[in-house]
CSV table of C-alpha atoms in Angstrom, one decimal:
chain,number,residue,atom,x,y,z
P,258,MET,CA,46.8,-12.3,11.2
P,259,THR,CA,43.8,-12.0,9.0
P,260,ARG,CA,41.5,-9.3,10.2
P,261,ILE,CA,38.3,-10.4,11.7
P,262,THR,CA,35.3,-9.2,9.7
P,263,ILE,CA,32.5,-7.5,11.6
P,264,VAL,CA,29.1,-7.6,9.8
P,265,PRO,CA,26.2,-5.7,11.3
P,266,CYS,CA,22.6,-5.8,10.4
P,267,SER,CA,21.8,-3.2,7.7
P,268,GLY,CA,18.3,-2.6,9.0
P,269,ILE,CA,17.4,1.1,8.8
P,270,GLY,CA,13.8,1.1,10.2
P,271,LYS,CA,14.3,-0.1,13.8
P,272,THR,CA,16.3,0.9,16.8
P,273,TYR,CA,18.1,-2.5,17.2
P,274,GLY,CA,19.5,-2.1,13.7
P,275,SER,CA,20.9,1.2,14.7
P,276,VAL,CA,22.5,-0.4,17.8
P,277,SER,CA,24.1,-3.2,15.8
P,278,ARG,CA,25.6,-0.7,13.4
P,279,GLU,CA,26.9,1.6,16.2
P,280,ALA,CA,28.5,-1.4,18.0
P,281,ALA,CA,30.2,-2.4,14.7
P,282,TYR,CA,31.6,1.1,14.3
P,283,CYS,CA,32.6,1.2,18.0
P,284,VAL,CA,34.5,-2.1,17.5
P,285,THR,CA,36.1,-1.4,14.1
P,286,GLN,CA,37.0,2.3,14.8
P,287,ASP,CA,37.4,2.6,18.6
P,288,LEU,CA,38.1,-0.7,20.4
P,289,ARG,CA,39.9,-3.0,17.9
P,290,PRO,CA,40.6,-1.0,14.7
P,291,GLY,CA,43.8,-3.0,13.9
P,292,ALA,CA,42.2,-6.4,14.4
P,293,THR,CA,38.9,-6.0,12.7
P,294,GLN,CA,37.3,-4.7,9.5
P,295,LEU,CA,33.8,-3.5,8.8
P,296,MET,CA,31.8,-5.2,6.0
P,297,ALA,CA,28.7,-3.6,4.5
P,298,LEU,CA,25.9,-6.2,4.2
P,299,SER,CA,24.7,-4.8,0.9
P,300,ARG,CA,28.0,-5.9,-0.8
P,301,LEU,CA,27.3,-9.4,0.4
P,302,VAL,CA,23.7,-9.3,-0.8
P,303,MET,CA,25.0,-8.4,-4.3
P,304,GLY,CA,27.6,-11.0,-4.2
P,305,ASP,CA,30.5,-8.6,-4.5
P,306,ASP,CA,33.6,-10.7,-5.3
P,307,ALA,CA,35.9,-8.7,-3.0
P,308,ALA,CA,33.4,-8.8,-0.2
P,309,ARG,CA,32.8,-12.6,-0.6
P,310,ALA,CA,36.6,-13.1,-0.5
P,311,ALA,CA,37.0,-11.0,2.6
P,312,VAL,CA,34.4,-13.0,4.6
P,313,ALA,CA,35.8,-16.3,3.2
P,314,ALA,CA,39.4,-15.3,4.1
P,315,GLY,CA,39.0,-15.2,8.0
P,316,PRO,CA,36.6,-15.4,10.9
P,317,ALA,CA,33.5,-13.2,10.9
P,318,ILE,CA,31.4,-11.9,13.7
P,319,THR,CA,27.8,-10.9,13.0
P,320,ILE,CA,25.6,-8.5,14.7
P,321,ASP,CA,21.9,-9.0,14.0
P,322,GLY,CA,19.1,-6.6,15.0
P,323,CYS,CA,16.2,-9.0,14.8
P,324,GLN,CA,15.4,-12.6,14.6
P,325,LEU,CA,15.6,-12.8,10.9
P,326,ALA,CA,19.3,-12.6,11.3
P,327,CYS,CA,20.2,-11.2,7.9
P,328,ALA,CA,23.8,-10.6,8.8
P,329,THR,CA,24.5,-14.2,10.0
P,330,LYS,CA,22.5,-15.7,7.1
P,331,MET,CA,24.2,-13.6,4.4
P,332,VAL,CA,27.7,-14.4,5.7
P,333,GLN,CA,27.0,-18.1,5.8
P,334,HIS,CA,25.4,-17.9,2.3
P,335,CYS,CA,28.6,-16.3,1.1
P,336,GLY,CA,30.8,-19.2,2.5
P,337,GLY,CA,32.0,-17.2,5.5
P,338,ASN,CA,32.9,-18.6,8.9
P,339,VAL,CA,30.7,-17.0,11.5
P,340,VAL,CA,32.7,-17.6,14.7
P,341,ARG,CA,30.1,-15.7,16.8
P,342,ALA,CA,26.7,-14.4,16.1
P,343,PHE,CA,25.5,-11.6,18.3
P,344,ALA,CA,21.8,-10.5,18.6
P,345,VAL,CA,21.1,-7.1,19.9
P,346,LEU,CA,18.1,-8.4,21.8
P,347,GLU,CA,20.0,-10.9,23.7
P,348,VAL,CA,22.5,-8.3,24.8
P,349,TYR,CA,19.7,-6.0,25.7
P,350,ARG,CA,18.3,-8.8,27.9
P,351,ARG,CA,21.6,-8.7,29.8
P,352,HIS,CA,21.5,-4.9,30.1
P,353,ARG,CA,17.9,-4.1,30.8
P,354,GLN,CA,18.7,-0.7,32.2
P,355,LEU,CA,20.0,0.4,28.8
P,356,LYS,CA,16.8,0.8,26.8
P,357,PRO,CA,17.5,1.9,23.2
P,358,GLN,CA,15.4,4.4,21.4
P,359,GLY,CA,15.8,6.3,18.3
P,360,ILE,CA,16.8,5.2,14.8
P,361,ALA,CA,18.6,8.1,13.0
P,362,GLU,CA,20.0,9.1,16.4
P,363,LEU,CA,20.2,6.7,19.2
P,364,ASN,CA,19.4,7.9,22.8
P,365,GLN,CA,22.0,7.5,25.6
P,366,GLY,CA,20.6,4.0,26.4
P,367,GLY,CA,21.1,2.9,22.8
P,368,ARG,CA,24.7,4.2,22.6
P,369,LEU,CA,25.6,2.6,26.0
P,370,LEU,CA,24.0,-0.6,24.8
P,371,ALA,CA,26.0,-0.4,21.6
P,372,ASN,CA,29.1,0.1,23.7
P,373,ALA,CA,28.4,-2.9,25.9
P,374,LEU,CA,27.8,-5.0,22.8
P,375,ALA,CA,31.0,-3.6,21.3
P,376,GLU,CA,32.9,-4.6,24.6
P,377,GLU,CA,31.6,-8.2,24.3
P,378,ILE,CA,32.7,-8.4,20.6
P,379,GLY,CA,36.0,-7.0,21.6
P,380,ALA,CA,36.4,-9.8,24.1
P,381,VAL,CA,35.6,-12.4,21.3
P,382,VAL,CA,38.2,-10.6,19.0
P,383,ASP,CA,40.8,-10.9,21.8
P,384,ALA,CA,40.1,-14.6,22.3
P,385,LEU,CA,40.4,-15.2,18.6
P,386,GLU,CA,43.7,-13.3,18.5
P,387,ALA,CA,45.0,-15.2,21.4
P,388,GLY,CA,44.0,-18.5,19.9
P,389,ASP,CA,45.6,-17.6,16.6
P,390,GLN,CA,48.9,-16.8,18.4
P,391,HIS,CA,48.9,-20.0,20.3
P,392,ALA,CA,48.1,-22.0,17.1
Y,1113,MET,CA,-5.2,-11.2,6.1
Y,1114,PRO,CA,-2.7,-9.7,3.7
Y,1115,ASP,CA,-1.3,-6.4,4.6
Y,1116,LEU,CA,-1.8,-4.3,1.4
Y,1117,PRO,CA,-0.5,-0.8,1.8
Y,1118,LYS,CA,-2.3,1.7,-0.4
Y,1119,LYS,CA,-0.4,4.3,-2.5
Y,1120,LYS,CA,2.9,3.8,-1.0
Y,1121,VAL,CA,6.4,4.1,-2.3
Y,1122,GLY,CA,9.1,1.7,-1.1
Y,1123,LEU,CA,12.5,3.2,-0.2
Y,1124,VAL,CA,15.3,0.8,-0.5
Y,1125,ALA,CA,18.6,2.3,0.9
Y,1126,CYS,CA,21.9,0.6,0.3
Y,1127,SER,CA,22.9,1.6,3.8
Y,1128,GLY,CA,26.5,0.8,3.0
Y,1129,GLU,CA,28.3,1.0,6.3
Y,1130,GLU,CA,31.8,1.3,4.9
Y,1131,LEU,CA,31.2,4.7,3.2
Y,1132,PRO,CA,29.9,8.1,4.2
Y,1133,GLU,CA,27.6,7.9,1.2
Y,1134,GLY,CA,26.0,4.9,2.7
Y,1135,THR,CA,25.2,6.7,5.8
Y,1136,VAL,CA,23.7,9.5,3.6
Y,1137,THR,CA,21.4,6.9,2.0
Y,1138,ARG,CA,20.2,5.7,5.3
Y,1139,LEU,CA,19.6,9.1,6.8
Y,1140,ALA,CA,18.0,10.5,3.7
Y,1141,ALA,CA,15.6,7.6,3.5
Y,1142,LEU,CA,14.7,8.1,7.2
Y,1143,ARG,CA,14.2,11.8,6.7
Y,1144,VAL,CA,11.7,11.2,3.8
Y,1145,LEU,CA,10.0,8.4,5.9
Y,1146,HIS,CA,9.7,10.3,9.1
Y,1147,GLU,CA,9.6,14.0,8.0
Y,1148,LEU,CA,9.1,14.7,4.3
Y,1149,ARG,CA,6.6,12.0,3.2
Y,1150,PRO,CA,5.5,10.0,6.2
Y,1151,ASP,CA,2.3,9.0,4.8
Y,1152,ASP,CA,3.4,8.0,1.4
Y,1153,THR,CA,6.5,5.9,2.1
Y,1154,VAL,CA,7.8,2.7,3.6
Y,1155,THR,CA,11.4,1.5,3.9
Y,1156,ILE,CA,12.4,-1.9,2.6
Y,1157,CYS,CA,15.3,-3.6,4.2
Y,1158,LEU,CA,17.7,-4.6,1.4
Y,1159,PRO,CA,19.3,-7.7,3.1
Y,1160,LEU,CA,15.8,-9.1,3.6
Y,1161,PHE,CA,15.6,-9.7,-0.1
Y,1162,LEU,CA,18.0,-12.6,0.4
Y,1163,ALA,CA,17.4,-13.5,4.0
Y,1164,GLY,CA,13.8,-14.4,3.6
Y,1165,GLY,CA,11.8,-11.3,3.7
Y,1166,ALA,CA,8.9,-12.5,1.7
Y,1167,GLY,CA,6.9,-9.4,2.6
Y,1168,ASP,CA,9.6,-7.1,1.4
Y,1169,ARG,CA,10.1,-8.9,-1.9
Y,1170,ALA,CA,6.3,-9.0,-2.5
Y,1171,PHE,CA,6.0,-5.3,-1.8
Y,1172,ALA,CA,8.8,-4.4,-4.1
Y,1173,ARG,CA,7.4,-6.6,-6.8
Y,1174,PHE,CA,4.0,-4.9,-6.9
Y,1175,PHE,CA,4.6,-1.4,-5.7
Y,1176,PRO,CA,6.9,1.3,-6.9
Y,1177,THR,CA,10.3,1.5,-5.2
Y,1178,ILE,CA,13.1,4.1,-5.2
Y,1179,ALA,CA,16.6,2.6,-4.9
Y,1180,ILE,CA,18.8,5.0,-2.9
Y,1181,ASP,CA,22.4,4.1,-3.5
Y,1182,GLY,CA,25.6,5.6,-2.2
Y,1183,CYS,CA,28.0,4.7,-5.0
Y,1184,ALA,CA,28.2,3.5,-8.6
Y,1185,GLN,CA,27.9,-0.1,-7.5
Y,1186,ARG,CA,24.3,0.5,-7.0
Y,1187,CYS,CA,23.7,-2.4,-4.7
Y,1188,ALA,CA,20.2,-1.2,-3.7
Y,1189,ALA,CA,19.0,-0.9,-7.4
Y,1190,ARG,CA,20.6,-4.2,-8.4
Y,1191,ALA,CA,19.4,-6.2,-5.5
Y,1192,THR,CA,15.9,-4.9,-5.9
Y,1193,ALA,CA,15.8,-5.7,-9.5
Y,1194,GLN,CA,17.4,-9.1,-9.0
Y,1195,TYR,CA,15.3,-10.3,-6.1
Y,1196,SER,CA,12.0,-8.5,-6.5
Y,1197,GLY,CA,11.1,-5.9,-9.2
Y,1198,LYS,CA,12.9,-3.3,-11.1
Y,1199,PRO,CA,13.0,-0.1,-9.1
Y,1200,ALA,CA,10.7,2.6,-10.5
Y,1201,ALA,CA,13.4,5.3,-9.8
Y,1202,GLY,CA,16.7,5.7,-8.3
Y,1203,VAL,CA,19.2,8.1,-6.8
Y,1204,VAL,CA,23.0,7.8,-6.3
Y,1205,VAL,CA,24.4,10.0,-3.6
Y,1206,ASN,CA,27.8,10.5,-5.1
Y,1207,GLU,CA,26.2,11.7,-8.4
Y,1208,ILE,CA,24.2,14.3,-6.4
Y,1209,VAL,CA,27.3,15.3,-4.6
Y,1210,ALA,CA,29.1,15.8,-7.8
Y,1211,GLU,CA,26.2,17.7,-9.4
Y,1212,ARG,CA,26.0,20.1,-6.5
Y,1213,GLY,CA,29.7,20.5,-6.1
Y,1214,LEU,CA,29.9,19.4,-2.6
Y,1215,PRO,CA,33.2,18.8,-1.0
Y,1216,ALA,CA,34.2,15.2,0.0
Y,1217,LEU,CA,31.9,13.5,2.4
Y,1218,GLU,CA,33.4,12.3,5.7
Y,1219,GLY,CA,32.4,10.4,8.6
Y,1220,LEU,CA,30.4,7.0,9.0
Y,1221,ARG,CA,28.8,7.6,12.4
Y,1222,HIS,CA,28.8,11.4,12.2
Y,1223,LEU,CA,28.8,13.1,8.9
Y,1224,ASN,CA,30.6,16.3,8.2
Y,1225,MET,CA,28.9,19.3,7.0
Y,1226,ALA,CA,29.1,18.2,3.4
Y,1227,GLY,CA,27.5,14.9,4.3
Y,1228,GLU,CA,24.6,16.7,6.2
Y,1229,GLN,CA,24.1,18.7,3.1
Y,1230,ALA,CA,24.1,15.5,1.0
Y,1231,VAL,CA,21.3,14.1,3.2
Y,1232,ALA,CA,19.2,17.1,2.7
Y,1233,LEU,CA,19.7,17.2,-1.0
Y,1234,THR,CA,19.2,13.4,-1.4
Y,1235,ALA,CA,16.1,13.5,0.8
Y,1236,GLU,CA,14.6,16.4,-1.3
Y,1237,ARG,CA,15.4,14.5,-4.5
Y,1238,ILE,CA,13.7,11.4,-3.2
Y,1239,ALA,CA,10.6,13.3,-2.0
Y,1240,GLY,CA,10.3,14.7,-5.5
Y,1241,LEU,CA,10.4,11.2,-7.0
Y,1242,VAL,CA,7.8,10.0,-4.5
Y,1243,ASP,CA,5.5,12.7,-5.7
Y,1244,GLN,CA,6.1,11.8,-9.2
Y,1245,LEU,CA,5.5,8.2,-8.7
Y,1246,LEU,CA,2.3,8.7,-6.6
Y,1247,ALA,CA,1.0,10.7,-9.6
Y,1248,THR,CA,1.6,8.0,-12.0
Y,1249,PRO,CA,-0.9,5.1,-12.2
Y,1250,TRP,CA,0.9,1.9,-11.2
Y,1251,ASP,CA,0.1,-1.5,-12.5
Y,1252,ARG,CA,0.8,-3.7,-9.4
Y,1253,ARG,CA,0.4,-6.9,-11.3
Y,1254,ALA,CA,3.1,-5.9,-13.8
Y,1255,GLY,CA,5.2,-3.9,-11.3
Y,1256,ALA,CA,5.4,-1.1,-13.8
Y,1257,PRO,CA,3.6,2.1,-14.8
Y,1258,ALA,CA,0.1,1.1,-15.8
Y,1259,GLY,CA,-0.6,1.3,-19.5
Y,1260,THR,CA,-4.3,0.5,-18.9
Y,1261,PRO,CA,-5.6,2.9,-16.3
Y,1262,GLN,CA,-9.1,1.5,-16.6
Y,1263,ALA,CA,-7.7,-1.7,-14.9
Y,1264,THR,CA,-7.2,0.1,-11.6
Y,1265,CYS,CA,-9.6,1.1,-9.0
Y,1266,ALA,CA,-11.6,4.4,-9.6
Y,1267,CYS,CA,-10.7,5.7,-6.3
Y,1268,GLY,CA,-7.3,6.6,-7.8
Y,1269,SER,CA,-5.4,4.4,-5.4
Y,1270,GLY,CA,-3.9,2.5,-8.3
Y,1271,LEU,CA,-5.0,-0.8,-6.9
Y,1272,ALA,CA,-5.7,-3.4,-9.7
Y,1273,VAL,CA,-9.3,-4.5,-9.9
Y,1274,SER,CA,-10.8,-7.6,-11.5
Y,1275,THR,CA,-14.4,-8.8,-12.1
Y,1276,LEU,CA,-16.1,-12.1,-11.2
Y,1277,THR,CA,-19.5,-13.5,-11.1
Y,1278,VAL,CA,-21.2,-13.9,-7.8
Y,1279,GLY,CA,-24.7,-15.5,-7.7
Y,1280,GLY,CA,-25.2,-14.7,-11.3
Y,1281,ALA,CA,-24.2,-11.0,-10.9
Y,1282,VAL,CA,-21.0,-9.5,-12.3
Y,1283,VAL,CA,-19.1,-7.5,-9.6
Y,1284,THR,CA,-15.9,-5.6,-9.7
Y,1285,LEU,CA,-13.5,-6.0,-6.8
Y,1286,ALA,CA,-10.5,-3.8,-6.0
Y,1287,ALA,CA,-7.2,-5.3,-5.1
Y,1288,LEU,CA,-8.4,-8.9,-5.9
Y,1289,PRO,CA,-5.4,-9.7,-8.3
Y,1290,LEU,CA,-2.9,-8.6,-5.6
Y,1291,ILE,CA,-4.8,-10.6,-2.9
Y,1292,LEU,CA,-4.8,-13.6,-5.1
Y,1293,GLU,CA,-1.2,-13.2,-5.8
Y,1294,GLN,CA,-0.3,-13.0,-2.1
Y,1295,PHE,CA,-2.3,-16.0,-1.3
Y,1296,ARG,CA,-0.5,-18.0,-3.9
Y,1297,GLN,CA,2.8,-16.8,-2.8
Y,1298,ALA,CA,2.0,-17.9,0.7
Y,1299,GLY,CA,1.2,-21.3,-0.7
Y,1300,ARG,CA,-2.4,-21.3,0.3
Y,1301,PRO,CA,-4.3,-24.3,-1.0
Y,1302,ALA,CA,-7.7,-23.7,-2.8
Y,1303,ASP,CA,-9.9,-24.9,0.1
Y,1304,GLU,CA,-12.7,-23.7,2.3
Y,1305,ALA,CA,-10.4,-22.0,4.8
Y,1306,THR,CA,-8.7,-20.1,2.1
Y,1307,ALA,CA,-12.0,-19.1,0.7
Y,1308,ALA,CA,-13.0,-17.7,4.1
Y,1309,ASP,CA,-9.8,-15.8,4.3
Y,1310,LEU,CA,-10.0,-14.5,0.8
Y,1311,LEU,CA,-13.5,-13.1,1.6
Y,1312,THR,CA,-12.1,-11.4,4.7
Y,1313,ALA,CA,-9.3,-9.9,2.7
Y,1314,VAL,CA,-11.6,-8.7,0.0
Y,1315,ARG,CA,-13.9,-7.0,2.5
Y,1316,VAL,CA,-11.0,-4.8,3.5
Y,1317,TYR,CA,-10.9,-3.2,0.1
Y,1318,ASN,CA,-14.5,-3.6,-1.0
Y,1319,ALA,CA,-17.9,-2.9,0.5
Y,1320,LEU,CA,-19.6,-6.1,0.0
Y,1321,PRO,CA,-23.3,-6.7,0.6
Y,1322,ALA,CA,-24.3,-8.6,3.6
Y,1323,GLY,CA,-25.5,-12.1,3.3
Y,1324,ASP,CA,-24.9,-14.9,0.7
Y,1325,GLU,CA,-21.4,-15.4,2.0
Y,1326,PRO,CA,-21.3,-19.0,0.7
Y,1327,ALA,CA,-21.8,-17.6,-2.8
Y,1328,TRP,CA,-19.0,-15.1,-2.3
Y,1329,ARG,CA,-16.7,-17.8,-0.9
Y,1330,ALA,CA,-17.5,-20.1,-3.8
Y,1331,ALA,CA,-16.9,-17.4,-6.3
Y,1332,LEU,CA,-13.6,-16.3,-4.8
Y,1333,LEU,CA,-12.4,-19.9,-4.5
Y,1334,ARG,CA,-13.2,-20.6,-8.1
Y,1335,GLU,CA,-11.3,-17.4,-9.1
Y,1336,TYR,CA,-8.4,-18.4,-6.9
Y,1337,ALA,CA,-8.2,-21.8,-8.4
Y,1338,VAL,CA,-8.1,-20.4,-11.9
Y,1339,PHE,CA,-5.5,-17.9,-10.8
Y,1340,CYS,CA,-3.3,-20.6,-9.3
Y,1341,ALA,CA,-3.7,-22.6,-12.5
Y,1342,THR,CA,-2.3,-19.7,-14.5
Y,1343,PRO,CA,1.4,-19.9,-15.1
Y,1344,GLN,CA,3.3,-17.3,-13.0
Y,1345,GLU,CA,5.0,-14.5,-14.8
Y,1346,ALA,CA,8.8,-14.9,-14.9
Y,1347,ALA,CA,10.6,-13.1,-12.2
Y,1348,PRO,CA,12.2,-9.8,-13.4
């Protein structure tokens, strides 16, 4: 099966951007390393051929840190198939007790929120894989 | 009212999530922003250049920027040049690593020792560039070092100035070219509402005498109409 591409927000100035990145690392390195691949948004911004080919070749899951939804927009702009677009703020609304703080270094709430988000993404990855196997 | 930061340098980090060097760019930019030069820098989100960040694009078009790239692809430098304005300076992390003979960087979420050293070295390099750029008069209309320092405000901020006639008197206004450009980019029509907003914006950067506001609004509106009728410079 083609690996599912995980594209996080590249924001560096706000906590939610850091949460999106940490969640992407958690999925691609810890939870579903064999089924997913990480894509740097900057490569898509520049129209890197290999990056565009990667997102065009299979499903993509985006993680946005704010309402501008750069990750989702960029993947769509590059012809990718966004099967699920996560927004950190929406996940935070479901986990109000996990208040993220910090940018360069997330606090415990931020790390736990990223983990919760990663678990949700992992479930989507599992569903996609199951669908693919049944196809 | 337009938000016109004064004497700031924009930091555009590639933030490449796939490489340790990308993590270094991000952490180095944050170190400069938060610790080394907090009053002199802002960060600009690279993806926003494409995703609709008009403010980010406008800032990088008028103000000096430093592209902070992790590798030779130089995504930050190229994206800034392509979608906004040519960066005034740039650093490439793997070049700094090679220059300083650091061992291979490892880790995306948690850098190894070499990565931490690279963050420190890159941040210091950026801070030095910030100092250099702030010491250089900057033409914010051209998005390049100024060749005509008399065209900027005497306060040394580097803000472009222009003159206009108000009630028969010739006055010099700081930041007016930039304000006009931002209003044009916002698609503001040349009408009374815009005139009032222009006056509000101009007051932020200039001490205007009280009274005779109709004359000021009329003069600014006239200037704005002329400005809008002038063909825009080609995007870099």
